[in-house]
Short mmCIF file of C-alpha atoms and ligand atoms in Angstrom, two decimals:
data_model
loop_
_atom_site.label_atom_id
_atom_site.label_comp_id
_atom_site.label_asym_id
_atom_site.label_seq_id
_atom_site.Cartn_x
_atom_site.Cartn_y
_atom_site.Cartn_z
CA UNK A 1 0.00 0.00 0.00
CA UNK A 2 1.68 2.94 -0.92
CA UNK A 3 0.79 6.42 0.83
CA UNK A 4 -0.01 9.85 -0.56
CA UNK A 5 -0.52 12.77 1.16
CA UNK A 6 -2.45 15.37 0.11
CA UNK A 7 -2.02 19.08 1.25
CA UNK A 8 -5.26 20.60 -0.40
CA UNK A 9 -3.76 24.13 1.68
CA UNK A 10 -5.70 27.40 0.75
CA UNK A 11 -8.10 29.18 -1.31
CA UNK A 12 -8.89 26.50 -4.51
CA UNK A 13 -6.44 24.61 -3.31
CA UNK A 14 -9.21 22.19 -1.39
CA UNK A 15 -11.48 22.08 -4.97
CA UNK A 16 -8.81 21.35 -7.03
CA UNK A 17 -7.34 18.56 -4.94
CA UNK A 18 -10.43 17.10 -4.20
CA UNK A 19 -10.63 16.62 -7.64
CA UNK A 20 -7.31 15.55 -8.72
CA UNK A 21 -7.79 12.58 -5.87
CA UNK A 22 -10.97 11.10 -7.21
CA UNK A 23 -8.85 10.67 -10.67
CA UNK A 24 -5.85 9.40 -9.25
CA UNK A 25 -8.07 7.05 -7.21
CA UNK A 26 -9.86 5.79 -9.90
CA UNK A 27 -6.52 5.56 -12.21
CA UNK A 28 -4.70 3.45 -9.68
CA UNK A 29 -7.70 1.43 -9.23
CA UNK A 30 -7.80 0.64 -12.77
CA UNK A 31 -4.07 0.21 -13.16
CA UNK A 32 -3.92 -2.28 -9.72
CA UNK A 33 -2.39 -0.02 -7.19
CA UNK A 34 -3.33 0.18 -3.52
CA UNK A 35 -3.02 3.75 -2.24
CA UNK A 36 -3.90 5.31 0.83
CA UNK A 37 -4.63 8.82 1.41
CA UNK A 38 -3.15 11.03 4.63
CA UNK A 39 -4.23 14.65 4.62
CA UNK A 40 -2.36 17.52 6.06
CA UNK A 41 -2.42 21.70 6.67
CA UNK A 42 -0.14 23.71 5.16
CA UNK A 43 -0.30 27.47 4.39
CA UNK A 44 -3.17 29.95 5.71
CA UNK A 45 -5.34 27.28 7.13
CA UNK A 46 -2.12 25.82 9.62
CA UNK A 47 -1.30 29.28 11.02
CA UNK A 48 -5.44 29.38 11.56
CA UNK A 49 -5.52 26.23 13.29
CA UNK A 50 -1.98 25.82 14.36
CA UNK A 51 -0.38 29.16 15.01
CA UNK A 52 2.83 27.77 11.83
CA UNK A 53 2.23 27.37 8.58
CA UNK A 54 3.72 24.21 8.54
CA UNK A 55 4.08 21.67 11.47
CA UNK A 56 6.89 19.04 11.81
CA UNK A 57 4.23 16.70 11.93
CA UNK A 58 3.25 17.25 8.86
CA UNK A 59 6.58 17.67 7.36
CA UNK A 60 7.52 13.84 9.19
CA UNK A 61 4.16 12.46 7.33
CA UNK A 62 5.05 13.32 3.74
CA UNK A 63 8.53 11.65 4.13
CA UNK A 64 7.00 8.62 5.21
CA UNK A 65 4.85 8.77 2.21
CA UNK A 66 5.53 7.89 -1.32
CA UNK A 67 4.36 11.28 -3.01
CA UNK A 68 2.71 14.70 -1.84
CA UNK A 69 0.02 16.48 -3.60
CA UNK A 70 -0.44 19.72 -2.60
CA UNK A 71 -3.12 22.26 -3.57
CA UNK A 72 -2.45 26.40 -3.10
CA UNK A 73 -1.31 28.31 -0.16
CA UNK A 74 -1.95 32.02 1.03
CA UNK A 75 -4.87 34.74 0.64
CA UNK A 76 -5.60 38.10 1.56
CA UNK A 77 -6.63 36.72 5.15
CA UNK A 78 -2.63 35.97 5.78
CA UNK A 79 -1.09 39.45 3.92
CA UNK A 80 -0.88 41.43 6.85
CA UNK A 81 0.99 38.81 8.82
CA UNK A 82 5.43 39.31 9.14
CA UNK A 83 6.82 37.65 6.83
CA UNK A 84 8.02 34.57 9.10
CA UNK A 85 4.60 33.24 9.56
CA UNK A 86 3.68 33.96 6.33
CA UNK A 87 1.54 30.97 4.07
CA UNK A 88 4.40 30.80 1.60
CA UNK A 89 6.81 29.87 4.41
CA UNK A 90 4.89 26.43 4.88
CA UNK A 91 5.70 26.09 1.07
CA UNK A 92 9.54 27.04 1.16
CA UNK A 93 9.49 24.83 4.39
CA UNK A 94 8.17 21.92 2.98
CA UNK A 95 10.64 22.16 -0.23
CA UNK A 96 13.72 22.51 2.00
CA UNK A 97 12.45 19.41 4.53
CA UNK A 98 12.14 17.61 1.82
CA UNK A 99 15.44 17.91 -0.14
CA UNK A 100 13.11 19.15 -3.34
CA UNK A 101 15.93 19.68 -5.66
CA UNK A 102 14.72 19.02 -9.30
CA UNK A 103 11.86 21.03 -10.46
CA UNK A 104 9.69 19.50 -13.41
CA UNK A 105 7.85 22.43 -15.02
CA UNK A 106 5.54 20.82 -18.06
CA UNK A 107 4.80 23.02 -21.42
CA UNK A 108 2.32 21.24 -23.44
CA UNK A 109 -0.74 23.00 -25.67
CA UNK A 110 -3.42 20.79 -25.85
CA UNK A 111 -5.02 21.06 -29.56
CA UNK A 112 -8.21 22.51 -28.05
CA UNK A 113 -6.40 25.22 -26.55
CA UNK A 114 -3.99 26.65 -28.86
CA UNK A 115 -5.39 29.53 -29.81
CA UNK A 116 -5.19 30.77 -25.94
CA UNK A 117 -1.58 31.08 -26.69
CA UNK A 118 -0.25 34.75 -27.64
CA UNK A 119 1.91 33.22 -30.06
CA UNK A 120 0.22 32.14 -33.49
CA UNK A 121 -1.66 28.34 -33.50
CA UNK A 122 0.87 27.06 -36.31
CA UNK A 123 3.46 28.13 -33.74
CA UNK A 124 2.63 26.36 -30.64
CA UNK A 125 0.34 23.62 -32.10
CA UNK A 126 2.46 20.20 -30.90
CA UNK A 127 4.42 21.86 -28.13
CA UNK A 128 5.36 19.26 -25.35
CA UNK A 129 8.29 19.99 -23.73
CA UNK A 130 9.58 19.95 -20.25
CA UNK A 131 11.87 22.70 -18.37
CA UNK A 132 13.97 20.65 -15.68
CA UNK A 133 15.53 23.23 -13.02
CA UNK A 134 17.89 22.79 -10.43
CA UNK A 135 15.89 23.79 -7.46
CA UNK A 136 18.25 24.38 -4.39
CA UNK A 137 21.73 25.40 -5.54
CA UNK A 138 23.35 28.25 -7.52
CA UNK A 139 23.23 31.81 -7.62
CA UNK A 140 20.09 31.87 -5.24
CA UNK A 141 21.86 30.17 -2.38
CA UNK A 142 25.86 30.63 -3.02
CA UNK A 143 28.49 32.35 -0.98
CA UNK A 144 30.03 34.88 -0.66
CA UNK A 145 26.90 37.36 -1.16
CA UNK A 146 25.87 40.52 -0.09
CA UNK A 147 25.55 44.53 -0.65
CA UNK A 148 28.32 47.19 0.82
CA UNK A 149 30.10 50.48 0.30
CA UNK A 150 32.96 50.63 -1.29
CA UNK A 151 34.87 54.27 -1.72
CA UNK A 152 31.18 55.89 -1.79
CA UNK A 153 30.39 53.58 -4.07
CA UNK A 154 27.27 51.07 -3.48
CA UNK A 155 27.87 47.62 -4.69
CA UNK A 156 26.05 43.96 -4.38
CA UNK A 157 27.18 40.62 -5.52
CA UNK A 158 26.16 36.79 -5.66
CA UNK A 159 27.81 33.87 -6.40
CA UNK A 160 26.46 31.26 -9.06
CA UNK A 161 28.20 28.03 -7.44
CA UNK A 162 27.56 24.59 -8.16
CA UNK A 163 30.07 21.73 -7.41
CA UNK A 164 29.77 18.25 -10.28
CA UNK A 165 27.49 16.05 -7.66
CA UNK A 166 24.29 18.95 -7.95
CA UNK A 167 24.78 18.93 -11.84
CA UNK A 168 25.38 15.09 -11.94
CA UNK A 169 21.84 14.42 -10.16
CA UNK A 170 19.86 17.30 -11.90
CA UNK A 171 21.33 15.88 -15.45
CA UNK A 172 20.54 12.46 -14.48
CA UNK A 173 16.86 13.29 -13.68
CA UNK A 174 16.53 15.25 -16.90
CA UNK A 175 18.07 12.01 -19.00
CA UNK A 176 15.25 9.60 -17.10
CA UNK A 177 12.12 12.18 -18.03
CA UNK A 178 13.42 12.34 -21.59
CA UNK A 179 13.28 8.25 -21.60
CA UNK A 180 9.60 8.94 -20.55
CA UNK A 181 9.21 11.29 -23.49
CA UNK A 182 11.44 11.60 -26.98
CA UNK A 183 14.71 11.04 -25.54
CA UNK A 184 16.12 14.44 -26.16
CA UNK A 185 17.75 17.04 -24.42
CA UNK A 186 18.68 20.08 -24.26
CA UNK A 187 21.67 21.38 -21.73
CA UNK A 188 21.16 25.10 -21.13
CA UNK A 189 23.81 27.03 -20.41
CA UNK A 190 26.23 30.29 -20.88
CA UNK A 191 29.55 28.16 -21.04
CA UNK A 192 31.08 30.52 -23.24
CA UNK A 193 30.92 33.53 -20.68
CA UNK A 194 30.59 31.36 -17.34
CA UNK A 195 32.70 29.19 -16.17
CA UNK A 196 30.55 27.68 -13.60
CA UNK A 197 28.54 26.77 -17.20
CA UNK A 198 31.73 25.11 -18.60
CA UNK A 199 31.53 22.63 -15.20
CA UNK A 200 27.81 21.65 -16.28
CA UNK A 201 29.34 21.32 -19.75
CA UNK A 202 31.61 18.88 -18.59
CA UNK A 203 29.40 16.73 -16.40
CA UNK A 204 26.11 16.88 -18.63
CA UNK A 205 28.56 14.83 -21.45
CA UNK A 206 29.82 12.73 -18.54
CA UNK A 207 26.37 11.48 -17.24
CA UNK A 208 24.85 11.15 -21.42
CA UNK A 209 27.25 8.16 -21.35
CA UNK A 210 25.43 6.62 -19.38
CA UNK A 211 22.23 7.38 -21.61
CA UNK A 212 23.07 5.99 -24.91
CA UNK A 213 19.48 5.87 -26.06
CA UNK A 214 19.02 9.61 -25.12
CA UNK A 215 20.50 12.16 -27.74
CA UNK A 216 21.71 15.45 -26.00
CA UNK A 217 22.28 18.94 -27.43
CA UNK A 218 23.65 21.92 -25.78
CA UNK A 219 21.83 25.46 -26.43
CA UNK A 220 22.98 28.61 -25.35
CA UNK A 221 20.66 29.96 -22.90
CA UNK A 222 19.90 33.24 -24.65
CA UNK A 223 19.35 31.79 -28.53
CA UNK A 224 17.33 29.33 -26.26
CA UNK A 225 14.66 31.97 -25.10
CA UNK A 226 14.45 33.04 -28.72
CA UNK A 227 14.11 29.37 -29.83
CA UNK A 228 11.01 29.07 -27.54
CA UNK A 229 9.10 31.70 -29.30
CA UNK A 230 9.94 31.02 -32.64
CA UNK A 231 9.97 27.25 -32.40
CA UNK A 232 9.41 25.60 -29.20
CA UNK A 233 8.12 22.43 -30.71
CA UNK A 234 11.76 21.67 -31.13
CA UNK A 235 12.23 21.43 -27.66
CA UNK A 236 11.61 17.76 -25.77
CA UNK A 237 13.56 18.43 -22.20
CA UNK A 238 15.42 21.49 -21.30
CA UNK A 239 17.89 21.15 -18.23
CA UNK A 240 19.79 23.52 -16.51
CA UNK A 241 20.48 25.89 -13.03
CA UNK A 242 18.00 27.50 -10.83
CA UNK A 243 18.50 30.97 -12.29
CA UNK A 244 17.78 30.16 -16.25
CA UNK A 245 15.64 27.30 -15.04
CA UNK A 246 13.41 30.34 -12.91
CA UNK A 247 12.62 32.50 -15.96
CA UNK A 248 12.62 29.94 -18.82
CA UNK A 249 10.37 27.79 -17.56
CA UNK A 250 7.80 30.87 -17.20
CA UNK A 251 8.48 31.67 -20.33
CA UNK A 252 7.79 28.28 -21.48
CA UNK A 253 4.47 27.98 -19.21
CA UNK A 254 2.99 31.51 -20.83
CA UNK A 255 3.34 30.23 -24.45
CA UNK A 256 0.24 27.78 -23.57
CA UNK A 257 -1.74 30.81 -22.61
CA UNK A 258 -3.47 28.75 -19.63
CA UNK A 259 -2.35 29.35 -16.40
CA UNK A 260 -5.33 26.90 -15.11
CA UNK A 261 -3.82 24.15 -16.82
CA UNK A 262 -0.17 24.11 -15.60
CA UNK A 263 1.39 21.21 -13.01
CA UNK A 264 4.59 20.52 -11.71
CA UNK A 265 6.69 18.52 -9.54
CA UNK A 266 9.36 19.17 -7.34
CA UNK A 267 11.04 16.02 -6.97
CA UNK A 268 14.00 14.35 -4.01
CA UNK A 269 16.13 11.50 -4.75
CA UNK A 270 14.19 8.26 -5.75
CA UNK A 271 11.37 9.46 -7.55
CA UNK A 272 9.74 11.35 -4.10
CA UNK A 273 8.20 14.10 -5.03
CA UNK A 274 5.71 17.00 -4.35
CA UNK A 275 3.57 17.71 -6.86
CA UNK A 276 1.55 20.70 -7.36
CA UNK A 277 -0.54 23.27 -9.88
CA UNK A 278 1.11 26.11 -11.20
CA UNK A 279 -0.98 28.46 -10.23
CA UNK A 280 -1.80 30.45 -6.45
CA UNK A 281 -5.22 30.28 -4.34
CA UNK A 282 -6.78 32.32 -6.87
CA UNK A 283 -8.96 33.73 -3.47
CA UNK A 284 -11.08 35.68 -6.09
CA UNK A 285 -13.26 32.66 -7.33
CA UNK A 286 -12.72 30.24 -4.26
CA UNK A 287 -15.07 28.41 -2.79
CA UNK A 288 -17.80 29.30 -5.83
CA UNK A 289 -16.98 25.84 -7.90
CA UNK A 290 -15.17 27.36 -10.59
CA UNK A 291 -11.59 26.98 -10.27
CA UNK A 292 -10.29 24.99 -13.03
CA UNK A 293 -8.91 21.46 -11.65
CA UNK A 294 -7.18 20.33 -14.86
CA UNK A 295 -3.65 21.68 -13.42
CA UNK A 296 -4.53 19.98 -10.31
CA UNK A 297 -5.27 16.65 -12.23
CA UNK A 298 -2.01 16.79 -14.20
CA UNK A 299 -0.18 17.24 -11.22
CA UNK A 300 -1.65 13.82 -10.20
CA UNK A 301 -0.35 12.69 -13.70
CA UNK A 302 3.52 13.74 -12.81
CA UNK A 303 2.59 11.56 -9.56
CA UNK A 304 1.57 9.14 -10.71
CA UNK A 305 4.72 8.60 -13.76
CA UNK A 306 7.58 9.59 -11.17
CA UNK A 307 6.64 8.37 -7.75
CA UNK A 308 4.26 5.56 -8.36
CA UNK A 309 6.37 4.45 -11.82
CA UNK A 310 3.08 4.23 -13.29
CA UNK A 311 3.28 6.18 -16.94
CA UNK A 312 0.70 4.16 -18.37
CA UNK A 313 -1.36 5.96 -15.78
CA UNK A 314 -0.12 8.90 -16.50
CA UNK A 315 -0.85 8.60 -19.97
CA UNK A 316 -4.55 7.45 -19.49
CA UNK A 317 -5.02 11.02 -17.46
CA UNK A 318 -3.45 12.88 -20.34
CA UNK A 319 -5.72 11.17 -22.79
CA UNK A 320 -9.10 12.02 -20.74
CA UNK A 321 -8.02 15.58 -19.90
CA UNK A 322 -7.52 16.26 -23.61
CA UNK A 323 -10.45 14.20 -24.57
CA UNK A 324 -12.64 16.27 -22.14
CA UNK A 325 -11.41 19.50 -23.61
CA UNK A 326 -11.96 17.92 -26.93
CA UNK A 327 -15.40 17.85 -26.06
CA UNK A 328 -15.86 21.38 -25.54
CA UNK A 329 -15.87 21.77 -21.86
CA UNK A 330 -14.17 24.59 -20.48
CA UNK A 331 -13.87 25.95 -16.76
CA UNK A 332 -14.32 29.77 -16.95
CA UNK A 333 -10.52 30.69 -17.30
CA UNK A 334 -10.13 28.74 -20.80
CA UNK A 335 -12.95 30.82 -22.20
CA UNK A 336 -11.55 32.84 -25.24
CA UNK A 337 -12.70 36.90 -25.71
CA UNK A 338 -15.77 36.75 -27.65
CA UNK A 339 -16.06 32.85 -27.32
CA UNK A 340 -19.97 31.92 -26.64
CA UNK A 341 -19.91 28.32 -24.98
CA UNK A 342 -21.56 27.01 -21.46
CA UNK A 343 -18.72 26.85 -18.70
CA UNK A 344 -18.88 24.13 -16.39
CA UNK A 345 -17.96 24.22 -12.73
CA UNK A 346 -14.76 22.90 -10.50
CA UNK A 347 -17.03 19.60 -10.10
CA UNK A 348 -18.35 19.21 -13.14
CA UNK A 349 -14.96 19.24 -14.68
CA UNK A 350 -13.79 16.79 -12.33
CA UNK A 351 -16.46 14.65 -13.55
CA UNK A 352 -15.92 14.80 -17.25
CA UNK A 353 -12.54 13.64 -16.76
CA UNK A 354 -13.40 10.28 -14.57
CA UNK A 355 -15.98 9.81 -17.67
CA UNK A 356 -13.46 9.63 -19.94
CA UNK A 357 -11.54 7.18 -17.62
CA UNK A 358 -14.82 5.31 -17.87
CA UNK A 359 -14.77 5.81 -13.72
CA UNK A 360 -17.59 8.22 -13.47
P1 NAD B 1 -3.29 33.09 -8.71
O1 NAD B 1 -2.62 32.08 -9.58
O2 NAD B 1 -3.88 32.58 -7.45
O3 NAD B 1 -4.45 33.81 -9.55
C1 NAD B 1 -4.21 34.61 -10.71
C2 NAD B 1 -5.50 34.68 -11.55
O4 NAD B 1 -5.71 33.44 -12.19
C3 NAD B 1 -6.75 34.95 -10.71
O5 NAD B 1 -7.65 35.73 -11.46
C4 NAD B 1 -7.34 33.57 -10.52
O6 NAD B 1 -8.75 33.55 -10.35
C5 NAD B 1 -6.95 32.85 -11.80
N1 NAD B 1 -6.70 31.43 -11.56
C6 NAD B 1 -5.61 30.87 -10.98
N2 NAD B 1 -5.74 29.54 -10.92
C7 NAD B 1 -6.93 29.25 -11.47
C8 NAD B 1 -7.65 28.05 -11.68
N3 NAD B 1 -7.16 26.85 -11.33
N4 NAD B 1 -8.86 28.12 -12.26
C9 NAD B 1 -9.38 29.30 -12.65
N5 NAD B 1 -8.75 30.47 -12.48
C10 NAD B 1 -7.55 30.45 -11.88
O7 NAD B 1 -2.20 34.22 -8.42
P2 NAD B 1 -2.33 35.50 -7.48
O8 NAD B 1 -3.70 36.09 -7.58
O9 NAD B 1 -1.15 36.32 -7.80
O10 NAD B 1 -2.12 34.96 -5.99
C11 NAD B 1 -3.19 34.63 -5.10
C12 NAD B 1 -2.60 34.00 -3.85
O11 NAD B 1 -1.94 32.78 -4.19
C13 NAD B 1 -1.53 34.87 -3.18
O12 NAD B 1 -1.70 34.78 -1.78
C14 NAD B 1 -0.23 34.26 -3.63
O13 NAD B 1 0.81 34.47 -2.69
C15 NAD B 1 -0.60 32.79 -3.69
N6 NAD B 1 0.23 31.99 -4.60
C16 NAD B 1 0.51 30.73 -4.20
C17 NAD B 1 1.22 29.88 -5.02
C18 NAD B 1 1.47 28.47 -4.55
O14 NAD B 1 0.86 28.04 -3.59
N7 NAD B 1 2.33 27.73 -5.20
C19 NAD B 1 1.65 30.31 -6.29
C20 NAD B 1 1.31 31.61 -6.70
C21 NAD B 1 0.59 32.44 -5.84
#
């Protein structure tokens, strides 16, 4: 019996989970896995009933658990409070307990929805790719850093540091999604001004050996942001550090146009993970049924492929989300300008997607 825990947290973050549990339950029924289901706080509703945002308690249950799935934290409710005790502390918290260091971040337009892209249909029609950043080392977290005075003059400096065992693991985690994909990809990097890049150089090659039935290419990091909006279908998996990784994969999430629609995982040594939407509480629209539980479900997806090793699972989810969408439902946020089509609610959606599972 393998556990999940789920940390539905704030705002949508209860709908959306809710939702992306019945599918994963009836996915893993179908597919002959035994689950059970532990549910935490985390976020605004720990520091209402706790006085933290995130307990040790909670922290010790997801490690004895073989995947998290966690909805949304903060809300206006929280905003006043120092920043210490804030919502998103439970969320940096739980990434640092749990030795998060690989971040997954998905791009893929769904037919149905590629003209909610700001780039043309041709364009983005058949993107799938996958952004792979090293979460918890370089220039965010390396030594020296600081600001001073020096002579009158005001400086600041970081350090972008990483040593060949944090590029070793990130590469090797890139190399294993692209055998779940198209076997490609694509090192990002600035080797010929940095020569932390000319490390990752070295030790992306190294590790490829290893991956003989992967292909690997090496892209520039600033030809690769004009890549992704004049041909991202190229693209299959895209690794690299925590600073390109930050703003590439938002670049490559806002060429699908659907924030609503957007998972990710964060993942630890041996396929633990945390898994969650894209997207905040979204306090405006929660608790009226219509937040849109698709990124939610996905999420489940990434769960189910990386910490449960089941992709045919994964797959199946993929196939109903897109065959839901097919059929013309849409959640309020995936409504086009001027587009004249019933909207269906947090729920409903839910419910289209276990029919298409044949698990209503
Ligand atoms: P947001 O993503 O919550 O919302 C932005 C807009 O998108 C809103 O109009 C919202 O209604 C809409 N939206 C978002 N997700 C949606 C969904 N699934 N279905 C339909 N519409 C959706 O971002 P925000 O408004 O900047 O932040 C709100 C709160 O969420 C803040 O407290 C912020 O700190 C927090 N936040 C949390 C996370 C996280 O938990 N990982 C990430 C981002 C923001």
């Amino acid at each position: 019996m393998d556990r999940i825990v789920s940390l539905p947290g704030d705002g949508i973050g209860p709908e959306v989970t809710a939702q992306a549990r019945r599918v994963l339950d009836a996915v893993c029924s179908h597919h002959g896995l035994e689950i059970e289901w532990a549910e935490g706080l985390i976020g605004g509703s720990s520091i209402d009933a706790h006085g933290t945002p995130l307990q040790d308690e909670v922290i010790e249950l997801c490690r004895g658990s073989r995947g998290v799935l966690l909805g949304a934290v903060g809300g206006p409710k929280w905003d006043a409070l120092s920043v210490d005790v804030r919502p998103e502390k439970g969320l940096l918290g739980i990434r640092k307990a749990l030795g998060l260091f690989a971040n997954l971040r998905p791009a893929a337009v769904i037919p149905a929805l590629a003209d909610a892209s700001a780039l043309r249909p041709e364009v983005v029609r058949g993107i799938d790719l996958l952004v792979v950043r090293e979460l918890t080392g370089g220039i965010y977290f390396g030594e020296p850093k600081g600001r001073g005075e020096e002579g009158g003059v005001r400086r600041g400096w970081n350090t972008m540091v990483y040593d060949e065992t944090e590029v070793a693991r990130i590469t090797r985690v890139a190399f294993e999604q692209a055998r779940l994909r198209r076997n490609h990809v694509t090192h990002v990097h600035k080797a010929n001004v940095l020569d932390v890049s000319q490390l990752w150089m070295d030790v992306v090659e190294e590790v490829a050996k290893d991956f003989a039935d992967v292909t690997l290419s090496h892209q520039l990091v600033d030809s690769c942001a004009m890549l992704l909006v004049r041909d991202p279908g190229r693209f299959d998996v895209l690794v690299t550090g925590n600073l390109f990784g930050d703003i590439l994969s938002d670049q490559a999430a806002e060429i699908t146009g659907s924030l609503g629609m957007l998972p990710s995982a964060s993942l630890a040594t041996g396929g633990f993970g945390l898994f969650e939407p894209v997207h905040g509480s979204a306090p405006d629209i929660a608790g009226k049924d219509q937040a849109n539980p698709l990124a939610a479900i996905l999420s489940g997806a990434m769960l189910l492929e990386t910490s449960l090793d089941c992709p045919a699972g994964a797959a199946d989810v993929r196939a109903a989300v897109s065959a839901t969408l097919e059929a013309g439902f849409r959640t309020g946020d995936l409504l086009l300008e001027g587009e004249d089509r019933p909207v269906v609610g947090c729920r409903r959606m839910g419910d289209e997607v276990l029919a298409r599972l044949g698990a209503k």
